[in-house]
XYZ file of C-alpha atoms in Angstrom:
614
model
C -3.257 0.936 5.259
C -0.041 1.976 7.253
C 2.885 4.253 6.666
C 6.667 2.775 7.271
C 9.399 4.754 6.401
C 13.157 3.251 7.657
C 16.582 5.272 7.163
C 20.130 4.260 7.752
C 23.352 6.893 7.089
C 24.739 10.187 8.668
C 22.226 12.682 8.956
C 19.589 12.739 12.708
C 17.768 9.400 12.091
C 15.415 10.529 14.049
C 13.442 14.762 11.441
C 13.778 12.374 8.905
C 11.667 9.234 9.813
C 9.458 11.657 11.279
C 9.314 14.426 7.770
C 8.410 10.080 5.901
C 5.712 9.187 8.343
C 4.328 12.310 8.063
C 3.620 12.560 4.146
C 2.954 8.799 5.365
C -0.522 10.284 7.278
C -2.601 9.719 4.634
C -2.401 6.094 5.373
C -3.466 6.452 8.218
C -3.618 8.653 11.905
C -4.479 5.693 14.554
C -1.018 6.444 16.150
C 2.151 7.286 15.033
C 5.644 5.637 16.977
C 9.868 6.095 15.308
C 12.747 3.962 17.074
C 15.816 5.402 17.171
C 18.574 3.148 17.614
C 21.513 5.589 19.810
C 25.051 6.036 20.154
C 25.080 3.183 22.900
C 23.359 0.954 20.629
C 20.076 1.121 22.108
C 17.055 1.457 20.605
C 14.598 3.616 21.098
C 11.501 3.711 20.943
C 8.479 6.820 21.128
C 5.032 5.446 19.975
C 1.788 7.976 20.092
C -1.807 6.862 19.746
C -3.648 9.911 17.240
C -2.549 11.850 15.066
C 0.544 12.126 14.758
C 0.830 15.688 16.253
C 0.634 13.376 19.288
C 3.675 11.822 18.246
C 5.373 15.387 17.824
C 4.388 16.964 21.672
C 5.864 13.852 23.051
C 8.718 14.865 21.454
C 8.844 17.872 22.607
C 11.485 18.042 24.870
C 13.628 16.777 22.086
C 14.511 14.126 19.799
C 15.893 11.010 19.774
C 19.947 10.995 19.023
C 21.164 8.163 16.193
C 21.748 7.512 12.594
C 19.024 5.025 12.015
C 15.189 3.506 12.944
C 12.465 3.106 11.349
C 8.344 4.861 11.814
C 4.662 4.068 10.954
C 1.585 5.569 11.348
C -0.988 2.982 11.846
C -4.648 2.696 10.828
C -5.555 -0.737 13.476
C -7.038 -3.830 12.497
C -5.996 -5.265 15.377
C -6.312 -3.817 18.537
C -8.155 -0.520 19.243
C -6.253 2.295 18.927
C -3.567 2.629 22.076
C -0.714 3.942 23.087
C -0.246 0.212 23.637
C -0.955 -1.210 19.957
C 1.052 1.565 18.520
C 3.988 0.246 16.138
C 7.009 -0.760 15.958
C 6.785 -3.280 18.651
C 9.412 -4.950 20.423
C 10.878 -8.632 21.618
C 11.534 -9.168 25.058
C 14.442 -7.598 25.135
C 13.474 -4.576 23.033
C 15.969 -5.800 21.086
C 14.767 -6.550 17.900
C 11.695 -3.798 16.693
C 9.193 -3.650 14.091
C 6.790 -1.580 12.336
C 4.225 -4.006 9.364
C 1.216 -3.655 7.739
C -1.392 -6.456 6.574
C -2.505 -9.425 8.595
C -0.683 -12.126 10.209
C -3.621 -14.611 9.286
C -2.060 -17.288 11.995
C -1.218 -14.523 14.062
C -3.424 -16.413 16.696
C -1.403 -19.980 16.892
C 1.983 -17.951 16.118
C 1.005 -15.865 19.090
C -0.218 -19.221 21.208
C 3.440 -21.319 20.843
C 5.728 -17.792 21.715
C 4.174 -18.140 24.790
C 4.453 -21.100 25.812
C 8.180 -21.201 25.418
C 8.377 -17.945 27.899
C 7.674 -14.734 25.249
C 5.371 -12.101 26.808
C 3.210 -9.557 24.550
C 2.533 -6.400 25.247
C -0.839 -5.568 22.951
C -3.543 -6.776 21.381
C -1.997 -6.827 17.747
C -1.116 -8.905 15.451
C 2.132 -7.453 14.029
C 3.953 -7.918 17.987
C 4.390 -11.673 17.292
C 6.949 -10.766 14.695
C 10.019 -9.382 16.729
C 9.056 -11.874 18.995
C 9.405 -14.358 16.548
C 12.171 -13.642 14.655
C 13.706 -13.144 19.000
C 13.045 -16.980 19.009
C 15.356 -17.809 15.308
C 17.619 -15.389 16.788
C 17.675 -18.659 19.825
C 18.829 -19.941 17.402
C 21.859 -18.748 15.697
C 20.231 -17.383 13.135
C 21.815 -14.383 11.691
C 18.751 -10.989 12.094
C 18.620 -11.651 8.119
C 17.645 -15.458 8.464
C 15.805 -14.728 11.512
C 13.758 -12.261 9.725
C 13.828 -14.689 6.986
C 12.019 -17.326 8.633
C 10.039 -15.118 9.760
C 8.652 -14.336 6.535
C 8.245 -17.834 5.625
C 6.104 -18.625 8.977
C 3.791 -15.709 9.062
C 0.378 -16.120 6.385
C -1.272 -13.195 4.942
C 0.188 -10.050 2.645
C 2.650 -8.719 4.391
C 4.961 -5.588 4.652
C 7.641 -6.053 7.664
C 10.691 -4.162 8.200
C 13.281 -4.718 11.297
C 15.645 -3.165 13.588
C 18.005 -4.689 15.390
C 20.488 -3.383 18.377
C 22.289 -6.639 17.324
C 23.619 -4.834 13.399
C 23.648 -1.472 14.376
C 22.687 0.540 11.274
C 21.023 -2.418 8.972
C 17.642 -2.756 8.657
C 16.031 -6.148 6.830
C 12.383 -5.757 5.226
C 10.509 -8.352 3.334
C 7.205 -7.374 1.402
C 4.189 -10.563 1.408
C 1.644 -10.383 -1.851
C 0.370 -6.605 -2.246
C -0.385 -5.419 1.657
C 0.717 -1.881 0.048
C 4.781 -1.462 -1.697
C 7.704 -1.004 -0.159
C 10.760 1.644 -1.511
C 13.508 1.561 -1.493
C 15.745 5.032 -1.743
C 18.781 5.070 -3.241
C 20.605 8.490 -1.458
C 24.183 9.297 -1.133
C 25.966 7.376 1.871
C 22.155 6.445 3.331
C 19.480 4.781 2.539
C 15.912 5.092 2.665
C 12.327 2.193 2.349
C 9.396 3.540 2.900
C 5.738 2.156 2.075
C 5.497 5.321 -0.737
C 7.713 7.891 -2.805
C 6.055 10.791 -0.969
C 8.145 10.000 2.290
C 11.382 9.864 -0.333
C 11.568 12.707 -3.584
C 13.028 14.932 -0.770
C 15.556 12.469 -0.766
C 16.043 10.982 -3.082
C 14.215 10.548 -7.152
C 16.595 6.587 -6.877
C 14.012 4.350 -6.333
C 13.184 0.226 -6.994
C 10.265 -1.430 -5.351
C 10.333 -4.705 -3.541
C 8.585 -7.441 -5.279
C 5.578 -9.875 -3.298
C 7.939 -12.927 -2.275
C 11.347 -10.250 -1.873
C 14.089 -9.129 1.109
C 15.524 -5.858 1.169
C 18.754 -5.371 3.827
C 20.104 -2.648 4.215
C 23.179 0.043 6.145
C 24.015 3.014 4.703
C 27.011 2.824 2.743
C 24.831 -0.670 0.845
C 21.708 -2.553 -0.441
C 21.128 -6.036 -0.988
C 18.367 -8.156 -2.565
C 17.494 -11.254 -1.472
C 14.070 -13.756 -2.101
C 12.284 -16.257 0.382
C 14.496 -18.693 0.273
C 18.321 -16.956 0.442
C 18.657 -16.307 -3.304
C 20.458 -13.362 -4.154
C 18.154 -11.414 -6.002
C 19.353 -8.072 -8.755
C 17.007 -4.801 -9.230
C 17.961 -2.221 -10.761
C 16.617 1.790 -10.144
C 14.628 3.817 -11.500
C 14.905 8.088 -11.193
C 11.305 9.538 -11.516
C 10.349 13.735 -11.695
C 10.067 14.723 -8.615
C 5.923 15.804 -9.217
C 2.893 14.633 -7.545
C 1.823 12.227 -11.199
C 5.137 10.145 -10.887
C 4.929 10.799 -7.065
C 1.907 8.335 -7.191
C 2.103 5.941 -9.882
C 5.275 5.157 -9.091
C 6.522 1.389 -11.543
C 3.021 0.981 -13.147
C 2.121 2.167 -16.761
C -1.453 3.123 -15.573
C -3.416 3.931 -12.882
C -5.184 1.661 -13.201
C -3.034 -1.553 -13.149
C -1.742 0.185 -10.234
C -5.233 0.489 -9.051
C -5.693 -3.571 -9.474
C -2.289 -4.230 -7.998
C -3.590 -1.847 -4.304
C -6.840 -3.959 -3.902
C -5.586 -6.135 -1.859
C -5.053 -3.424 -0.050
C -8.139 -1.653 -0.176
C -9.459 -4.271 0.963
C -6.552 -4.837 4.598
C -8.162 -1.168 4.500
C -11.837 -1.817 4.649
C -12.363 -4.710 7.343
C -9.976 -1.998 9.915
C -11.364 -1.205 12.944
C -14.896 -3.557 11.528
C -13.590 -6.473 12.674
C -11.817 -7.702 15.817
C -10.397 -11.464 15.163
C -9.920 -12.855 18.222
C -13.697 -13.191 18.165
C -14.974 -13.492 14.778
C -17.472 -10.514 15.781
C -17.897 -7.134 12.885
C -18.993 -4.040 15.477
C -18.978 -2.448 12.351
C -20.089 1.393 14.502
C -21.185 3.413 12.266
C -23.957 1.741 11.417
C -25.805 3.776 13.520
C -29.205 1.402 13.568
C -30.728 0.339 16.151
C -31.302 -3.313 18.180
C -34.959 -1.944 17.223
C -34.661 -1.150 14.330
C -32.575 -3.475 13.508
C -34.869 -5.902 14.092
C -38.273 -4.534 12.534
C -36.318 -4.419 8.713
C -38.451 -6.528 7.162
C -36.347 -5.970 3.606
C -33.791 -4.253 1.817
C -33.294 -2.424 -1.121
C -29.578 -2.144 -2.206
C -29.558 0.920 -4.938
C -26.374 1.773 -7.144
C -25.903 2.236 -10.868
C -22.718 1.038 -13.332
C -20.144 -0.817 -11.528
C -22.112 -0.613 -8.331
C -25.263 -1.685 -9.230
C -23.338 -4.790 -10.177
C -21.541 -4.225 -6.375
C -25.228 -3.642 -4.780
C -26.768 -7.133 -6.985
C -23.504 -8.773 -4.821
C -25.066 -7.404 -1.589
C -28.254 -8.510 -2.641
C -26.826 -12.736 -2.315
C -25.028 -11.631 0.890
C -27.687 -10.233 2.536
C -30.746 -13.110 2.141
C -27.467 -15.203 3.304
C -26.582 -14.308 6.168
C -29.241 -12.555 7.730
C -31.404 -13.273 6.076
C -33.870 -10.218 5.204
C -35.695 -10.516 1.512
C -34.232 -8.086 -0.887
C -33.231 -6.521 -4.336
C -31.688 -4.046 -6.514
C -32.564 -2.070 -8.831
C -30.711 0.695 -11.093
C -30.859 3.928 -8.792
C -31.892 4.696 -12.288
C -35.466 3.046 -12.420
C -36.026 2.893 -9.293
C -36.000 7.223 -8.760
C -39.327 6.901 -10.957
C -41.181 3.757 -10.445
C -43.144 5.130 -6.966
C -41.350 1.707 -4.849
C -43.568 0.128 -2.339
C -41.908 0.694 0.298
C -41.500 2.227 3.466
C -40.066 2.905 7.794
C -39.152 -0.860 7.911
C -37.441 -1.339 4.696
C -33.529 -0.832 4.701
C -32.252 1.493 1.710
C -28.202 0.701 1.020
C -26.480 2.916 -1.499
C -22.878 2.448 -3.457
C -21.945 5.964 -5.153
C -18.490 5.554 -4.527
C -18.203 9.349 -5.864
C -21.059 10.238 -3.858
C -21.974 12.864 -5.768
C -23.764 10.798 -8.420
C -26.959 12.268 -9.705
C -29.615 8.967 -10.076
C -28.886 7.601 -7.104
C -28.407 11.078 -4.521
C -32.360 11.076 -6.657
C -33.492 7.842 -5.715
C -31.808 8.654 -2.270
C -34.972 11.397 -1.671
C -37.171 9.099 -2.892
C -36.322 6.857 -0.406
C -35.492 9.295 1.879
C -39.837 11.060 1.498
C -41.663 7.908 1.696
C -39.700 7.184 5.336
C -37.085 4.345 4.687
C -33.865 3.800 6.488
C -30.894 4.084 4.330
C -27.218 2.975 3.981
C -24.735 4.541 2.840
C -21.577 3.317 0.544
C -19.003 6.069 -0.859
C -15.148 7.046 -0.518
C -14.973 10.101 0.607
C -16.990 11.767 3.684
C -18.990 14.352 3.480
C -20.287 13.765 0.377
C -24.336 14.323 -0.574
C -25.761 11.054 -0.454
C -23.633 11.004 3.188
C -26.007 13.713 4.436
C -28.432 12.207 3.277
C -28.522 8.368 4.762
C -28.756 7.145 8.424
C -26.069 5.160 8.204
C -22.074 6.442 5.800
C -19.204 3.254 5.805
C -17.042 4.332 4.574
C -15.615 2.185 1.781
C -11.329 3.168 1.742
C -10.299 2.917 -1.199
C -7.682 5.825 -1.113
C -7.683 7.679 -3.970
C -8.769 6.455 -7.503
C -7.318 8.337 -10.187
C -8.460 5.917 -13.437
C -12.190 6.447 -15.009
C -12.745 2.801 -14.516
C -12.773 1.478 -11.153
C -11.219 -1.861 -9.928
C -10.194 -0.606 -6.461
C -13.952 1.354 -4.926
C -15.529 -1.575 -6.270
C -13.252 -4.496 -4.296
C -13.753 -1.729 -1.419
C -17.642 -1.803 -1.496
C -18.102 -5.284 -2.191
C -16.164 -6.149 1.149
C -17.626 -3.407 3.251
C -21.390 -5.097 1.611
C -19.999 -8.854 3.374
C -19.336 -7.092 6.299
C -22.836 -5.426 5.930
C -24.267 -8.848 5.597
C -22.503 -10.383 8.481
C -22.973 -7.765 11.449
C -26.687 -7.539 10.463
C -26.677 -11.487 10.272
C -25.099 -11.291 13.624
C -26.998 -8.712 15.395
C -30.790 -9.994 13.821
C -29.052 -13.724 15.418
C -29.572 -16.321 12.601
C -25.180 -15.690 12.627
C -23.623 -18.997 14.615
C -20.307 -17.873 16.497
C -19.046 -21.102 14.219
C -20.444 -19.557 10.698
C -19.124 -16.358 11.712
C -15.561 -17.455 12.281
C -15.575 -18.882 9.547
C -16.008 -15.666 7.641
C -14.163 -13.774 8.882
C -11.408 -16.278 9.003
C -11.684 -16.102 4.607
C -12.234 -13.279 5.201
C -8.828 -12.302 6.466
C -6.906 -14.503 3.827
C -8.922 -12.261 1.593
C -6.200 -10.338 0.821
C -3.331 -12.727 0.104
C -5.525 -14.875 -2.195
C -5.936 -12.040 -4.358
C -2.357 -10.648 -4.234
C -1.147 -13.756 -5.754
C -3.335 -13.471 -8.775
C -1.865 -10.286 -9.810
C 1.622 -12.242 -9.359
C 1.371 -13.726 -13.323
C -0.048 -11.200 -15.158
C 2.371 -13.003 -18.445
C -1.395 -15.393 -19.543
C -3.665 -11.837 -19.765
C -0.737 -10.170 -22.488
C -1.831 -13.885 -23.806
C -5.482 -13.408 -23.969
C -5.314 -9.719 -25.550
C -3.011 -10.990 -28.372
C -5.253 -13.542 -29.197
C -8.310 -11.141 -28.557
C -7.811 -8.135 -28.928
C -9.120 -7.357 -32.542
C -12.790 -9.409 -32.394
C -14.896 -7.354 -31.935
C -18.154 -8.699 -29.682
C -17.991 -10.413 -26.666
C -20.048 -12.631 -24.120
C -20.126 -13.077 -20.753
C -21.216 -15.555 -18.257
C -22.442 -16.451 -15.052
C -24.276 -17.880 -12.462
C -26.183 -16.745 -9.105
C -24.073 -14.665 -7.420
C -21.421 -15.482 -9.780
C -23.820 -13.060 -12.345
C -22.474 -10.178 -11.798
C -19.688 -10.872 -12.028
C -20.147 -11.304 -15.652
C -21.312 -7.406 -16.850
C -18.911 -6.249 -13.929
C -16.093 -8.068 -16.219
C -18.329 -7.356 -19.999
C -18.733 -3.297 -18.457
C -15.449 -3.112 -18.046
C -13.880 -4.571 -21.209
C -16.739 -2.158 -22.955
C -15.130 0.587 -20.917
C -11.766 1.070 -21.565
C -11.418 -1.561 -24.804
C -13.559 -0.288 -26.707
C -15.475 -3.670 -27.530
C -19.057 -4.550 -27.465
C -19.411 -6.847 -24.839
C -22.566 -8.089 -23.179
C -22.474 -9.655 -19.108
C -25.332 -12.527 -18.709
C -26.933 -15.037 -16.811
C -25.633 -18.170 -17.951
C -29.053 -19.963 -17.910
C -30.541 -17.141 -20.239
C -28.422 -18.266 -23.201
C -30.398 -20.553 -24.957
C -33.327 -17.292 -25.095
C -31.495 -15.344 -27.342
C -27.349 -15.013 -26.814
C -26.859 -18.624 -28.092
C -27.687 -17.473 -31.661
C -24.402 -15.157 -31.185
C -22.133 -17.703 -30.431
C -19.696 -18.576 -33.615
C -15.989 -18.957 -34.137
C -15.533 -15.232 -33.660
C -17.577 -14.560 -30.427
C -15.444 -15.307 -27.002
C -16.705 -16.664 -24.083
C -16.489 -15.337 -21.031
C -17.656 -18.017 -18.745
C -16.979 -17.308 -14.758
C -17.225 -21.200 -13.192
C -15.769 -21.461 -9.982
C -16.121 -24.832 -8.094
C -19.543 -23.955 -6.193
C -23.249 -25.026 -6.376
C -23.260 -24.048 -10.420
C -20.692 -25.884 -10.708
C -21.901 -28.744 -13.557
C -24.857 -26.555 -14.494
C -22.643 -23.859 -15.606
C -20.078 -26.844 -17.266
C -23.601 -27.317 -19.503
C -22.944 -24.316 -20.625
C -19.952 -24.532 -21.653
C -21.134 -27.112 -23.840
C -23.282 -25.322 -25.309
C -20.701 -22.958 -26.576
C -18.120 -25.128 -28.085
C -21.031 -27.524 -29.154
C -21.530 -24.208 -31.680
C -18.248 -23.372 -32.193
C -17.712 -21.184 -30.197
C -14.185 -19.833 -28.257
C -14.399 -20.182 -24.370
C -12.291 -18.014 -21.456
C -13.174 -20.248 -18.233
C -12.035 -18.982 -14.938
C -12.555 -21.617 -13.141
C -11.297 -22.784 -9.474
C -7.292 -24.020 -9.089
C -8.115 -27.729 -8.053
C -10.580 -27.827 -11.611
C -8.497 -29.948 -14.051
C -11.424 -30.951 -15.777
C -12.046 -27.813 -16.854
C -8.897 -27.596 -19.085
C -10.252 -30.273 -21.845
C -13.760 -28.360 -22.110
C -12.460 -24.727 -22.038
C -9.676 -22.733 -24.910
C -8.343 -20.852 -22.078
C -8.279 -20.979 -17.798
C -7.840 -18.805 -15.522
C -7.295 -19.838 -12.670
C -8.611 -17.732 -8.938
C -8.181 -19.566 -5.258
C -10.014 -22.081 -3.967
C -12.374 -19.837 -1.961
C -16.114 -19.996 -0.252
C -19.487 -20.078 -2.810
C -19.425 -16.472 -1.119
C -16.550 -14.800 -0.885
C -15.575 -15.703 -5.349
C -17.631 -12.491 -6.625
C -13.938 -11.035 -5.357
C -11.685 -13.128 -7.180
C -13.362 -12.880 -9.538
C -13.347 -9.744 -10.039
C -9.357 -9.892 -10.587
C -9.365 -11.900 -13.906
C -12.053 -9.228 -15.422
C -10.035 -5.736 -14.150
C -6.550 -7.921 -15.679
C -8.612 -9.607 -19.315
C -9.998 -5.612 -20.115
C -6.417 -3.606 -18.602
C -4.127 -6.118 -20.644
C -6.165 -5.659 -24.210
C -7.402 -2.338 -23.638
C -3.430 -2.298 -23.332
C -2.532 -3.964 -26.309
C -5.520 -1.678 -29.053
C -3.196 0.992 -28.038
C -6.502 3.209 -26.267
C -6.479 5.224 -23.538
C -7.018 2.954 -20.510
C -7.544 6.252 -17.654
C -9.344 8.238 -19.997
C -11.040 6.279 -22.111
C -13.300 8.393 -24.038
C -17.058 9.741 -23.752
C -16.925 9.171 -19.453
C -16.011 10.553 -16.555
C -15.282 8.811 -13.492
C -18.406 10.524 -11.296
C -22.247 11.300 -13.251
C -23.071 14.090 -11.584
C -26.282 14.982 -13.789
C -29.167 12.778 -14.392
C-alpha cells in the first residue's frame, strides 16, 4: 500500500504535496519523495528513504518552486527501502516522472526489452520500467496522453500510476488497472488534485470523482478529462463528501464491508511487500525468528483460530503439508485449550487472530507455551496480546477493517500463511527453485485476478433477488476448498441472518442430503482441480433430488453451465491458490443477499469485531 498525490493549479505545489503525504503516510513509510515542475519547466525530484520526516529534513533549506507536481510515500515490494528505490522514478532524460502503487507482473520482460534498446535503470524496482516505457512511446511521436495509455495497456497487474512530464507542463496523466488502491480526483477553484485516498484531498476540496479500474484521467489547473484504455471518453459526475472521518474513510461505497472486499487486491499486495524477492523468487520472511536448526527440527505444525481465522487455519494446514511437507493439523482454539494436546518443543503452533486479542486463541497459545512449543502468530495490529506470547509475529497488514464480518483480514491471513509455507518449504529444502518461481509468479498475479472478479457484481444482485427469501443454504467443497464452503456459510449467517452450513462434499450422503429439495439452494465450489469430477458427481446428486445449484467454477469450464442453475466464475489458477479466489464470490454473495434483505451489513446483531471473553 503506497500513497500517491498530485497537484496542478496556481498555488505552490510542494507544500500541498507534502501535506497530502502526511495524510497518506499510514499507507507506507519506507520512503517518500516529491517531483515539482519548476518555472523553467524542469522537474526537480527529491526523495529520501525512511519516514516523511527525513524528506522534510532534506528540504529544510527550501521547497522546490512550481505549481504542479506529484508525491509518493512508499511501502516496498521490489527493492529495499533505499533512496534510489524511493519514488518518484524518472526516464533517461528526467523528463517523465512517475509515482506508482501496485505490482507490474511483467516488469522483467519489459525491463529487458528497454535495456536492449538503450535505456538505463538506476533502481531495483518494478516501477522504474513505467517512465522508461512512456519515454519509448513518446520517442515514437505519441502524445503524453497516448504514451501513458499505451503503457497502461502494456503492463500487467493491478496498478495505479500518475505521470508528469516537462514536455507537457502542468498536466498530470493517471490510470488505474484493477484494484491496486484507489485514485480520487479532487476539484478545486482553479486547481485540481488527485490522491490515493480522500484524507489527502479534504483540506482543499470536498468535490471528488473516483477512477475505476481501466480508466484514465488527464488534468491540469483548468480541466479534468476521463478516458478508457482505448482512448474513448468517459463521463463522470462529481460527488460532494462531508468533512468528517467516517465519510473520508468509507468513500464511494455504501458499506464498509463492500469497501473492504474491494480493498483485497491492495491487501494482498501489502501482505507481499518486502517478503518476496521477485527477481530470484525467494521468500525471506524476516519476521520468522526461527533458527535453521529449529526449522529443521519441526515435526508437526498445529494451526489454531476461531471463526473466519479457523477457516484460514484449515487452508494453511493443507499448504504447509503440500509445500513444506510437514505433518499438520488444525483445531478450534476453544477446543485445543481444553484437550491436553500432545505437543512439545518440536511442534510449531501457528495461531491466527486478526485482532490479536481473541480470548480462546490466547488461552490456546498459553497452553502451547506451557508445553514448550514453538509459536508463530498472525494478527493485524502490532503490540497485541498474541504478539507478546509468540516467538514470531507475522503482521497480515490488512489495514483497518471496520465491518464486523471479516473479508480483507481473511484474504491477508491466507496470503501470509501461503508465504509461510513457501518460506519453510524452501528452508527445509523441499521446494526446488523452479517450483518456487512458479508459486511466486502466480502470487504476483493474484491481486489482478482478485480485482477482475470485483468488476461485475450484477450477477450477485440478481442472485440476491432470487434467493434472498430462502431460509437455509448448504455450501459444499472438497479438499482445500472445503474451508471456503465453511467461510461462505459463516458469512451468509453473520450478515443476512439466513441459516447456512458448510460441509465437505463427501459428507453430503451422510446426512445433509436428506435436507435437499427445491427450497434448499446449494452453493458448490468446483474449481478445475483434481477433485473436479468428484464435485460434479455431488452436483448431479443434488440436481437429482430437485435441489438448486449455484456453482463457483473456474473460467473456461463450460460443462458446469449445463449442470448447475447458476455459475459464478473465478479466474483459472493452480489448485493451491484457488481458495483465495473462491473467497471473493463467497463474500459478494453474502453481502448482496444481506443488502437485499435490509440487514445492518457492517454491524450485524449479536456480533462483535473482537471476542475478548470466553
